Short mmCIF file of C-alpha atoms and ligand atoms in Angstrom, two decimals:
data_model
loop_
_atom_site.label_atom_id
_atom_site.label_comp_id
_atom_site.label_asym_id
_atom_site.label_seq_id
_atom_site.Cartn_x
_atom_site.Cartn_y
_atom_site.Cartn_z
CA UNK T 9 33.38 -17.04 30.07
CA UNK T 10 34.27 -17.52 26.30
CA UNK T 11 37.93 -18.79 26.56
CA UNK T 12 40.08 -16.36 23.81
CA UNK T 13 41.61 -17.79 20.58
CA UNK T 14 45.57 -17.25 20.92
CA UNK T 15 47.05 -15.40 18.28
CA UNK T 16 50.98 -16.70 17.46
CA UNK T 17 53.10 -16.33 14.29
CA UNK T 18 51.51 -18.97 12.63
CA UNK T 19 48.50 -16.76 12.42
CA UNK T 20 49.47 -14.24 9.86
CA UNK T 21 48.72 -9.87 10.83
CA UNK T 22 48.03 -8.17 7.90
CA UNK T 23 49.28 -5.06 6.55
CA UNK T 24 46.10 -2.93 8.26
CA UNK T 25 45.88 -5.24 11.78
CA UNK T 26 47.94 -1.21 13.15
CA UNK T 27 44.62 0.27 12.24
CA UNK T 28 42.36 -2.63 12.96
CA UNK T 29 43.52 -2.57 16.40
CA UNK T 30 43.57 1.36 16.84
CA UNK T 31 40.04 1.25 15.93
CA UNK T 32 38.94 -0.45 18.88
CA UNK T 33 38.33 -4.46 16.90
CA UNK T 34 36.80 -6.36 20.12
CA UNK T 35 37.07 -10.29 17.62
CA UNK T 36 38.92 -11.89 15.57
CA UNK T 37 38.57 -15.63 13.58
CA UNK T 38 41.51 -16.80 11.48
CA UNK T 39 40.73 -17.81 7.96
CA UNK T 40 43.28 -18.38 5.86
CA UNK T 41 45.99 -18.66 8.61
CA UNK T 42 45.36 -14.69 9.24
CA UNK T 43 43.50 -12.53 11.30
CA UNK T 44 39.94 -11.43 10.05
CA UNK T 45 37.99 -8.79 12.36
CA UNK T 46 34.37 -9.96 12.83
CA UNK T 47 33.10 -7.47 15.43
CA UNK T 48 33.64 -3.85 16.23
CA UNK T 49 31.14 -2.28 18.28
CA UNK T 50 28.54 -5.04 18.04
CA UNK T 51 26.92 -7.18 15.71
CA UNK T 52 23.58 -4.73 15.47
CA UNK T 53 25.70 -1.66 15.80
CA UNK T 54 28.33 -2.34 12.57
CA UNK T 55 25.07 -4.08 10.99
CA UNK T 56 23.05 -0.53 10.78
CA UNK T 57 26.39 1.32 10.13
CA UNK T 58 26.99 -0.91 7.14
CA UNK T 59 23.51 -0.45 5.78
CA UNK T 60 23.68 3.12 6.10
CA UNK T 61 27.35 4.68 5.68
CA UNK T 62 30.69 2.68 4.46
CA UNK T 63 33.12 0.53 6.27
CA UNK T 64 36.73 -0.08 5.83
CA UNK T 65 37.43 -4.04 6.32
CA UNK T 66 40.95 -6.13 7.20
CA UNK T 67 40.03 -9.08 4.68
CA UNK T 68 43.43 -9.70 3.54
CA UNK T 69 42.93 -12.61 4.40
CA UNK T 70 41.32 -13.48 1.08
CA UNK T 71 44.12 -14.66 -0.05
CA UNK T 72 45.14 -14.74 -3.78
CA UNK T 73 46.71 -18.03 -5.28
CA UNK T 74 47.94 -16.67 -8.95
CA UNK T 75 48.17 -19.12 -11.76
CA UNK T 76 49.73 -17.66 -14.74
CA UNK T 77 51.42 -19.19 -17.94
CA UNK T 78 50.59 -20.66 -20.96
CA UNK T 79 48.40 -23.69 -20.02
CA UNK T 80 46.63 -20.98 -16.92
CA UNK T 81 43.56 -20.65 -19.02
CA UNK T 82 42.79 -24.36 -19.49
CA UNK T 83 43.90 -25.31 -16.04
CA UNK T 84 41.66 -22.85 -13.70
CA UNK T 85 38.62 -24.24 -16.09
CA UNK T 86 39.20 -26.88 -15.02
CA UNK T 87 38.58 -26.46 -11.56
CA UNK T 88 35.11 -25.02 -12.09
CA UNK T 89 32.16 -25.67 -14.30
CA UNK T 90 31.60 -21.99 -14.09
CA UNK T 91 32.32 -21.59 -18.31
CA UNK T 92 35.54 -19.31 -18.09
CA UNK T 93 35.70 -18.90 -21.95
CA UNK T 94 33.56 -15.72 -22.72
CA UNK T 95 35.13 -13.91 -19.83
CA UNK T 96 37.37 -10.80 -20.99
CA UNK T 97 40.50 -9.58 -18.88
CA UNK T 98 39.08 -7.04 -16.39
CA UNK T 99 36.48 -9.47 -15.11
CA UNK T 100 35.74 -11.19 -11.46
CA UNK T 101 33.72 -14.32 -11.79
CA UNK T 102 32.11 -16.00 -8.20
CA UNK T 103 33.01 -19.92 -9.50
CA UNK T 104 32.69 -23.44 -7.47
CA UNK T 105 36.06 -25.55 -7.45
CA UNK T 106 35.27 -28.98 -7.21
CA UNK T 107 36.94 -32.37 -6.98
CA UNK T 108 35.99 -35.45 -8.68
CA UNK T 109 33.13 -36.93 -6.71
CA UNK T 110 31.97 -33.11 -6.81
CA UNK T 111 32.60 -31.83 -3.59
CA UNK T 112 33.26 -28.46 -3.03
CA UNK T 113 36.96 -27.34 -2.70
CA UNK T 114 36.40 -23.69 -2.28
CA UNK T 115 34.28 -20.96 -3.86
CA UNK T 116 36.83 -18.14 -4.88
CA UNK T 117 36.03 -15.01 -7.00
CA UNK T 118 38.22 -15.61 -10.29
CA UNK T 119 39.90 -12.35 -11.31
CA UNK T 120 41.05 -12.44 -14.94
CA UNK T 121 43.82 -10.33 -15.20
CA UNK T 122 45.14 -11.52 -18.94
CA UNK T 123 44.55 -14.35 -21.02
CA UNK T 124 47.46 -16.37 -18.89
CA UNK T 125 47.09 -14.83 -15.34
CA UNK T 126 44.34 -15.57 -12.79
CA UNK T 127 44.07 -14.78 -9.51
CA UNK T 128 41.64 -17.04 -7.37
CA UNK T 129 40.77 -14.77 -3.97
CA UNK T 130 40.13 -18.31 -1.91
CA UNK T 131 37.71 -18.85 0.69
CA UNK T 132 39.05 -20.71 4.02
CA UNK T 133 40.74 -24.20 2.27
CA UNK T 134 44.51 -24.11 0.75
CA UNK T 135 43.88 -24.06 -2.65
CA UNK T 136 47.28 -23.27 -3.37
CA UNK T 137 48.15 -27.24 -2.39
CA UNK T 138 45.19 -28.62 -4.40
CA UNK T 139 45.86 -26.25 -7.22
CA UNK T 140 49.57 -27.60 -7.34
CA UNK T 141 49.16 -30.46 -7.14
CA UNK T 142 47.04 -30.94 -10.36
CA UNK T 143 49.36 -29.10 -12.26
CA UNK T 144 52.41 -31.60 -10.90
CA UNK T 145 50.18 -34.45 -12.05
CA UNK T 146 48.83 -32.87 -15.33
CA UNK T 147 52.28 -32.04 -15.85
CA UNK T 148 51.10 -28.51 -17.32
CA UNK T 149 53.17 -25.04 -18.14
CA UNK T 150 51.97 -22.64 -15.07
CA UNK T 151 53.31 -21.30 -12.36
CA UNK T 152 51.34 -21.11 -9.30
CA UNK T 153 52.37 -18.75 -6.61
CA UNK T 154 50.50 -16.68 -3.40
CA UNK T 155 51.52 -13.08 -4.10
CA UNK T 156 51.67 -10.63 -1.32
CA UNK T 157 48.39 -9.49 -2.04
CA UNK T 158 45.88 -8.24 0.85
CA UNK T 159 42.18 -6.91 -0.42
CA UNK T 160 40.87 -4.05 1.53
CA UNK T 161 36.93 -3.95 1.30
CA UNK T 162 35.10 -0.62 1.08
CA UNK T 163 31.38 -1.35 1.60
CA UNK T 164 28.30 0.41 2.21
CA UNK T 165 25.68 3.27 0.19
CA UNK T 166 28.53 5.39 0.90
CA UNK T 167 31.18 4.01 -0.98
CA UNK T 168 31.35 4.72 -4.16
CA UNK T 169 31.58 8.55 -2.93
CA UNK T 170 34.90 7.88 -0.61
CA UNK T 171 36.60 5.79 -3.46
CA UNK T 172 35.89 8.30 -5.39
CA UNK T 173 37.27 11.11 -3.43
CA UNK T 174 40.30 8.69 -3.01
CA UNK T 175 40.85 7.12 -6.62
CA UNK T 176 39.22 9.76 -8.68
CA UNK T 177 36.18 9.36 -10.36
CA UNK T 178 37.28 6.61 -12.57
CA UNK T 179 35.86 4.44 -9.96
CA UNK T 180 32.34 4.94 -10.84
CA UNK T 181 32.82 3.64 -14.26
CA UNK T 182 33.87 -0.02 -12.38
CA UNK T 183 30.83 -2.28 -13.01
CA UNK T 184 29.63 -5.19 -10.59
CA UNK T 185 31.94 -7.67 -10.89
CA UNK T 186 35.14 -5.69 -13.12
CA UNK T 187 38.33 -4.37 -11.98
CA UNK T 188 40.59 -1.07 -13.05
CA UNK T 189 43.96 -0.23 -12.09
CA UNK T 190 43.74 2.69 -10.32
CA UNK T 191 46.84 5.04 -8.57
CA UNK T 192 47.55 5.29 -4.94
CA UNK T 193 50.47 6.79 -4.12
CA UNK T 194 52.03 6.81 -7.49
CA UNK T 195 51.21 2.97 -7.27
CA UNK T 196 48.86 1.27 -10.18
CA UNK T 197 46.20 -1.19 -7.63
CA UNK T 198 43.77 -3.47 -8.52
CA UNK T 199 40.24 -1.94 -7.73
CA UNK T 200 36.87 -4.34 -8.15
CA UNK T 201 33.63 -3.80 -7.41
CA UNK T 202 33.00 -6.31 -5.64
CA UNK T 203 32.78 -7.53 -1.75
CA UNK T 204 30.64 -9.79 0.59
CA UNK T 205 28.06 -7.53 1.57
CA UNK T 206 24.17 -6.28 -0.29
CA UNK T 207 25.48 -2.98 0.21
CA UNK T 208 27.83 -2.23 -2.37
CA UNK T 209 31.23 -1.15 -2.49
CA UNK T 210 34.56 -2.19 -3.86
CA UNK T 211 37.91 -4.09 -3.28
CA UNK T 212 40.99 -2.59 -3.07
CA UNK T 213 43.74 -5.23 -4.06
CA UNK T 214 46.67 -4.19 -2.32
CA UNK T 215 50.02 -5.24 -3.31
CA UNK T 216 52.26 -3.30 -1.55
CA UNK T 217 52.11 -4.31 2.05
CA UNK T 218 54.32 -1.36 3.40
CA UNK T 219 51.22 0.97 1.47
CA UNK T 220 48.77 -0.62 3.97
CA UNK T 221 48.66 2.30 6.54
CA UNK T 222 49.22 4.99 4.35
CA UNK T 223 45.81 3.73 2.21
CA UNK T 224 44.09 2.97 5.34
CA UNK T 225 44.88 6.69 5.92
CA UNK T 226 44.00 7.83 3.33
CA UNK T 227 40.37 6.71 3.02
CA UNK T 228 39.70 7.24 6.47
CA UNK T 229 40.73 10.91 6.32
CA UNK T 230 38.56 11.33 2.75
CA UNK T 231 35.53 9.59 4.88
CA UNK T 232 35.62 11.75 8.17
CA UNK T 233 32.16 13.42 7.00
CA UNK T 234 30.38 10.51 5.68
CA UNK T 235 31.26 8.74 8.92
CA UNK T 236 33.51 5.95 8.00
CA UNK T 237 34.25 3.31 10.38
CA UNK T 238 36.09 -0.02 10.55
CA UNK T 239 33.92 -2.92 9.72
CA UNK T 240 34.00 -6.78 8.96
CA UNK T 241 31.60 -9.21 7.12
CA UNK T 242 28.61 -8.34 9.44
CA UNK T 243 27.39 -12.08 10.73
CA UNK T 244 23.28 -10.50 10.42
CA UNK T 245 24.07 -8.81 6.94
CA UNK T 246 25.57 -11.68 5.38
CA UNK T 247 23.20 -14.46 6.47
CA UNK T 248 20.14 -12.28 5.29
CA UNK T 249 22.22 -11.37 1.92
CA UNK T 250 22.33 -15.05 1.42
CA UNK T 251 26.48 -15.66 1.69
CA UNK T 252 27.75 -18.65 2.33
CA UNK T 253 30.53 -19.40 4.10
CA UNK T 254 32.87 -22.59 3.25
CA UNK T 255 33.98 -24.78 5.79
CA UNK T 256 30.85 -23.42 8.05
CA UNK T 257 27.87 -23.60 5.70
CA UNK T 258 28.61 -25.66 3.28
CA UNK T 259 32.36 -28.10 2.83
CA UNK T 260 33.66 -31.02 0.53
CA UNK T 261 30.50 -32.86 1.65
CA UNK T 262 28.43 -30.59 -0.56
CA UNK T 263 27.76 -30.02 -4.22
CA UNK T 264 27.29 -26.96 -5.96
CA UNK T 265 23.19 -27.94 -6.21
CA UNK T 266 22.74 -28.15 -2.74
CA UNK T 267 24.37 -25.05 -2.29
CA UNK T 268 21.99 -23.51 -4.91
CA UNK T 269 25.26 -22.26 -6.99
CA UNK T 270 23.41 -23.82 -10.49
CA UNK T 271 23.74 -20.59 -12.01
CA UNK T 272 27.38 -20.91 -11.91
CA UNK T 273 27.66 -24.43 -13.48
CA UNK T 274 27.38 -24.75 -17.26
CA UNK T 275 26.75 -28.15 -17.67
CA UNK T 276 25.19 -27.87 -20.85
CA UNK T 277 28.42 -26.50 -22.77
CA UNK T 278 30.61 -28.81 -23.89
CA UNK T 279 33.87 -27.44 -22.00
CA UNK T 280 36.28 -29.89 -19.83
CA UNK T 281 36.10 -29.85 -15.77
CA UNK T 282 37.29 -32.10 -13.05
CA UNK T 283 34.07 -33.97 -11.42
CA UNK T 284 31.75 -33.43 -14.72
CA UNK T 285 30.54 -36.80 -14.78
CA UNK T 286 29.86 -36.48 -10.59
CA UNK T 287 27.65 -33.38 -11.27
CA UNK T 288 25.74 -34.59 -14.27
CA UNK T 289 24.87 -37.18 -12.10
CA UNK T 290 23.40 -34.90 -9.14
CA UNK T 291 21.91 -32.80 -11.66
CA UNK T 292 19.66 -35.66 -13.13
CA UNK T 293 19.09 -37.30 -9.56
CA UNK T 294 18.46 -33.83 -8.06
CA UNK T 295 20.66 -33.06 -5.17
CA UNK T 296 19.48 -34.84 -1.66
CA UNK T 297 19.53 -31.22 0.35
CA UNK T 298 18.99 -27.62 -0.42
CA UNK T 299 20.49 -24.75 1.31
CA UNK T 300 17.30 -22.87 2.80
CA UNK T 301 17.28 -19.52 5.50
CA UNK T 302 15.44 -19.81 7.99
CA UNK T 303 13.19 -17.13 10.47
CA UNK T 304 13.62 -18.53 14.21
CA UNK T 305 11.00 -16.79 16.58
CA UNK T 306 13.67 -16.01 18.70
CA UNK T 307 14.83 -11.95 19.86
CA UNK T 308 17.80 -13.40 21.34
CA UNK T 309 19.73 -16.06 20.70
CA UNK T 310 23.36 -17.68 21.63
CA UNK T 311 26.50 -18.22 19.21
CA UNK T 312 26.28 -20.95 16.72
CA UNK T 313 29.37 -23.00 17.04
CA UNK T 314 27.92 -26.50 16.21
CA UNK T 315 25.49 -26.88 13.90
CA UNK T 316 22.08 -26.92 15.41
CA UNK T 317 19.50 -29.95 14.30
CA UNK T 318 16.73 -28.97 12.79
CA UNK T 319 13.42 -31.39 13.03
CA UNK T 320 10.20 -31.85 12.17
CA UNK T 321 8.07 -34.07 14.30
CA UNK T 322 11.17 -35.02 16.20
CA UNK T 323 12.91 -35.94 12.85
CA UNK T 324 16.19 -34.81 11.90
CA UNK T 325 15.85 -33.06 8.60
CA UNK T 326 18.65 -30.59 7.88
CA UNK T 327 21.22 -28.25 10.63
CA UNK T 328 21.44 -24.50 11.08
CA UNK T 329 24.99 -23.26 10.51
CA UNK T 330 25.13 -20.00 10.49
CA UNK T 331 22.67 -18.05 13.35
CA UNK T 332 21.77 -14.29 14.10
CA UNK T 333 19.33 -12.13 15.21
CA UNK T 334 18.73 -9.60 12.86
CA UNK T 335 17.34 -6.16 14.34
CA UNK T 336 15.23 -5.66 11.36
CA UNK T 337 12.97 -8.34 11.18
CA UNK T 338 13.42 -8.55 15.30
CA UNK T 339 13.55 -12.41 14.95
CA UNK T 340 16.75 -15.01 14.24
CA UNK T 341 17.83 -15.54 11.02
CA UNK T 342 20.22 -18.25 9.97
CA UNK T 343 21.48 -20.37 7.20
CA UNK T 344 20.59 -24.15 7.07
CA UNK T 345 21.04 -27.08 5.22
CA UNK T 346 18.05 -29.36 4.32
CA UNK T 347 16.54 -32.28 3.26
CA UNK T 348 15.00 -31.61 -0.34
CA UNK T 349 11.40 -31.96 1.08
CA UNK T 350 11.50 -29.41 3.31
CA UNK T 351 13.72 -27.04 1.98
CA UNK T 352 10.50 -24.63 0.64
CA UNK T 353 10.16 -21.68 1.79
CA UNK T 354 7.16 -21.31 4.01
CA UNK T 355 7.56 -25.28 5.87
CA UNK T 356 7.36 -25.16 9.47
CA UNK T 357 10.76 -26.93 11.09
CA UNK T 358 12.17 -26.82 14.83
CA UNK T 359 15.18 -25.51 15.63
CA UNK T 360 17.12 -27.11 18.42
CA UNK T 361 19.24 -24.51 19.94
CA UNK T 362 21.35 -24.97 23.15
CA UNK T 363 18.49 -22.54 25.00
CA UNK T 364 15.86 -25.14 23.65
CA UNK T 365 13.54 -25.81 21.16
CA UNK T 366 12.55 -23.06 19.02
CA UNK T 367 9.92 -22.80 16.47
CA UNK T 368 11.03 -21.19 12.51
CA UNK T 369 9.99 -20.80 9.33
CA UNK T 370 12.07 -22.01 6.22
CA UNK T 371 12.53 -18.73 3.70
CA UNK T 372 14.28 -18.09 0.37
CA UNK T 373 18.07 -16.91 0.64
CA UNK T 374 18.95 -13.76 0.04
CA UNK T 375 16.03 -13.34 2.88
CA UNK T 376 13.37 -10.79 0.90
CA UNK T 377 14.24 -7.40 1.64
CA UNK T 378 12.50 -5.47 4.92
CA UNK T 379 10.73 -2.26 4.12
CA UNK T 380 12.78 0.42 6.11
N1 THG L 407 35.77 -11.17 -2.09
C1 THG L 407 36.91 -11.71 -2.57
N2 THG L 407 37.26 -12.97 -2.31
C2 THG L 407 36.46 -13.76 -1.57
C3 THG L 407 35.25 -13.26 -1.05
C4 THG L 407 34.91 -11.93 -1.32
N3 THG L 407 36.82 -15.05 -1.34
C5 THG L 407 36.07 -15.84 -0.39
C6 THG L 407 34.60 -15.52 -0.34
N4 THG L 407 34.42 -14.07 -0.29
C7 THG L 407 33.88 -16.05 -1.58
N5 THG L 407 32.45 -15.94 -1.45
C8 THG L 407 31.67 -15.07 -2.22
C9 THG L 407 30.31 -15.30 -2.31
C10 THG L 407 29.49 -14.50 -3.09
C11 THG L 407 30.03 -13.42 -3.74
C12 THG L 407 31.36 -13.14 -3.60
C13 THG L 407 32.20 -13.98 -2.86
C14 THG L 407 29.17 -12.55 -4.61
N6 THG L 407 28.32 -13.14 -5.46
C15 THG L 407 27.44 -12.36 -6.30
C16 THG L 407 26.06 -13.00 -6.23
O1 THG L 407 25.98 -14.16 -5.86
O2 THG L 407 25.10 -12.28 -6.53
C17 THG L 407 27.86 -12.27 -7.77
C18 THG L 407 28.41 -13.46 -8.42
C19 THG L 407 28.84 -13.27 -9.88
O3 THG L 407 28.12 -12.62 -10.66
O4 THG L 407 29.90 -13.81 -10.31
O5 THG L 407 29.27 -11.34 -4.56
O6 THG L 407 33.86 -11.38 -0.89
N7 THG L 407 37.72 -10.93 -3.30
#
């Protein structure tokens, strides 16, 4: 038996955990100190529901830490050498934070809201700490703050129809990677198209905790006919999309390179950034390990919960950190790290699994696509 993880009041609920549970949520993790849903049904189940109709998802637990004043700007670049500078307000930008040996500190999605006022929407680390403290010893003008904010994903082919039918049809406008303000309930809300699936769909940045169940409501009523359900970041989806997860796929102990994020590092503009030096470095070395997917011959498989070696002739080159096995390429798929070598897609490697010894494939990330 798989011994539950206690839930107490240092594990925050959320302002949709009512309707979480009401919809039948069999798991939980905590990121973030709060509750995220990772399972409904089952993995396979909410996997072909999200690739075929739209799913509601708890992930208020992206939390936002706001930075907003007259030094913002030039502070939050310098967290990332994602270049900040040619971004308007109204946009979301997927940016590294890294320290000074460049390490990864988190991977948040930057929302630009004005010229002095960002929101980060943090992966798993408290950025809010790290964030404050630079600004104590840079002695900057900001002030940095964790607004009651709680994102409510809308993902699948279906929904840009049931935002629609809910926000109007100003949604469509929203490209990949903007925001609007949009009305609900008389109440002006963030809306972005963005969210961690392939699928599509938007966030809904809500900032009014008490309007939780009523917008919960609301789209689920607008979605009875295009079959909306509760979902989560689907564990099959999200490996074969090619997301990676901080503090389980990648941590402090990896660069941006190995974690194949070069498109989001401007190195060649002449901008300011903490651990510049560290990553010019890597980048003229090359970076000693490459985040690869993998294909495990495998139709079932058990829970990754350590990383699992993987070898070639008995030699340790790299560890699978993220493992599923996705109905519709009926093998495993997972997430590794590896050595630079082998991380092409095509090398044979071993997988050592607690079952045993299992023979995969390295392969690009995202995975290709199936044909239906
Ligand atoms: N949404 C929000 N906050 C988040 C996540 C999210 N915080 C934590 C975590 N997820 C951050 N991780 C990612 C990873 C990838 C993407 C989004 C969040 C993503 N990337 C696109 C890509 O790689 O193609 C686009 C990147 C870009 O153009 O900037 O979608 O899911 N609010």
């Amino acid at each position: 038996m798989t011994p539950a993880v206690w839930a107490s009041t240092r594990v925050r609920r959320t302002p949709f955990t009512p309707r979480v549970e009401a919809a039948g949520v069999v798991a939980y993790t905590v990121y973030n100190h709060t509750l995220l849903p990772v399972m409904f049904r089952s993995l396979e189940e909410d996997y072909w529901h999200l690739k075929e109709h739209v799913q509601l998802w708890d992930v208020s637990c992206q939390r936002q830490v706001e930075i907003r004043g007259v030094d913002a700007a030039r502070l939050v670049q310098l967290l990332t050498p994602r270049d900040l500078s040619t971004a308007e307000a109204g946009r979301c930008l997927y940016a590294p934070l890294v320290d000074s040996r460049g390490g990864i500190v988190n991977d948040p999605v930057i929302s630009k809201l004005a010229d002095d006022r960002f929101w980060l929407s943090i992966a798993d680390a408290d950025v809010g700490l790290w964030v404050s403290g630079l600004a104590h010893g840079l002695g900057v003008k900001v002030e940095i703050a964790e607004p009651p904010v709680s994102p409510l994903a809308v993902q699948g082919p279906k929904a840009e129809e049931l935002m629609a039918r809910v926000f109007g049809g100003a949604v469509r406008d929203i490209r990949f990677f903007r925001f609007a303000w949009l009305e609900f309930a008389a109440h002006p809300v963030m809306v972005a198209r963005t969210g961690w699936s392939k699928q599509g769909g938007f966030e809904i940045y809500l900032d009014r905790p008490d309007l939780g169940v009523p917008l919960w409501d609301a789209l689920w009523e607008a979605g009875q006919d295009l079959e909306v359900r509760a979902g989560c970041p689907n564990l099959i989806e999200r490996i074969e999309g090619g997301f990676l997860s901080y503090g389980g796929d990648f941590t402090l102990e990896h660069n941006p390179f190995e974690c194949r994020f070069e498109r989001f590092c401007h190195l060649d503009r002449p901008f300011d950034f903490i651990g510049r030096a560290a990553l010019e470095e890597i980048a003229e070395r090359g970076p000693a390990r490459r985040v690869m997917g993998l294909e495990i011959a495998a139709t079932s498989l058990p829970g990754c919960v350590e990383p699992w070696p993987v070898t070639v002739k008995g030699g340790q080159v790299g560890e699978a950190t993220s493992v599923a096995v996705s109905p519709a390429r009926r093998c495993g798929v997972a997430i590794a790290m590896l050595d630079r070598v082998h991380a092409e897609p095509g090398h044979g490697v071993v997988v050592s699994s607690p079952d045993g010894e299992l023979a995969a494939v390295v392969s690009d990330l995202p995975f290709p696509p199936t044909s239906p």
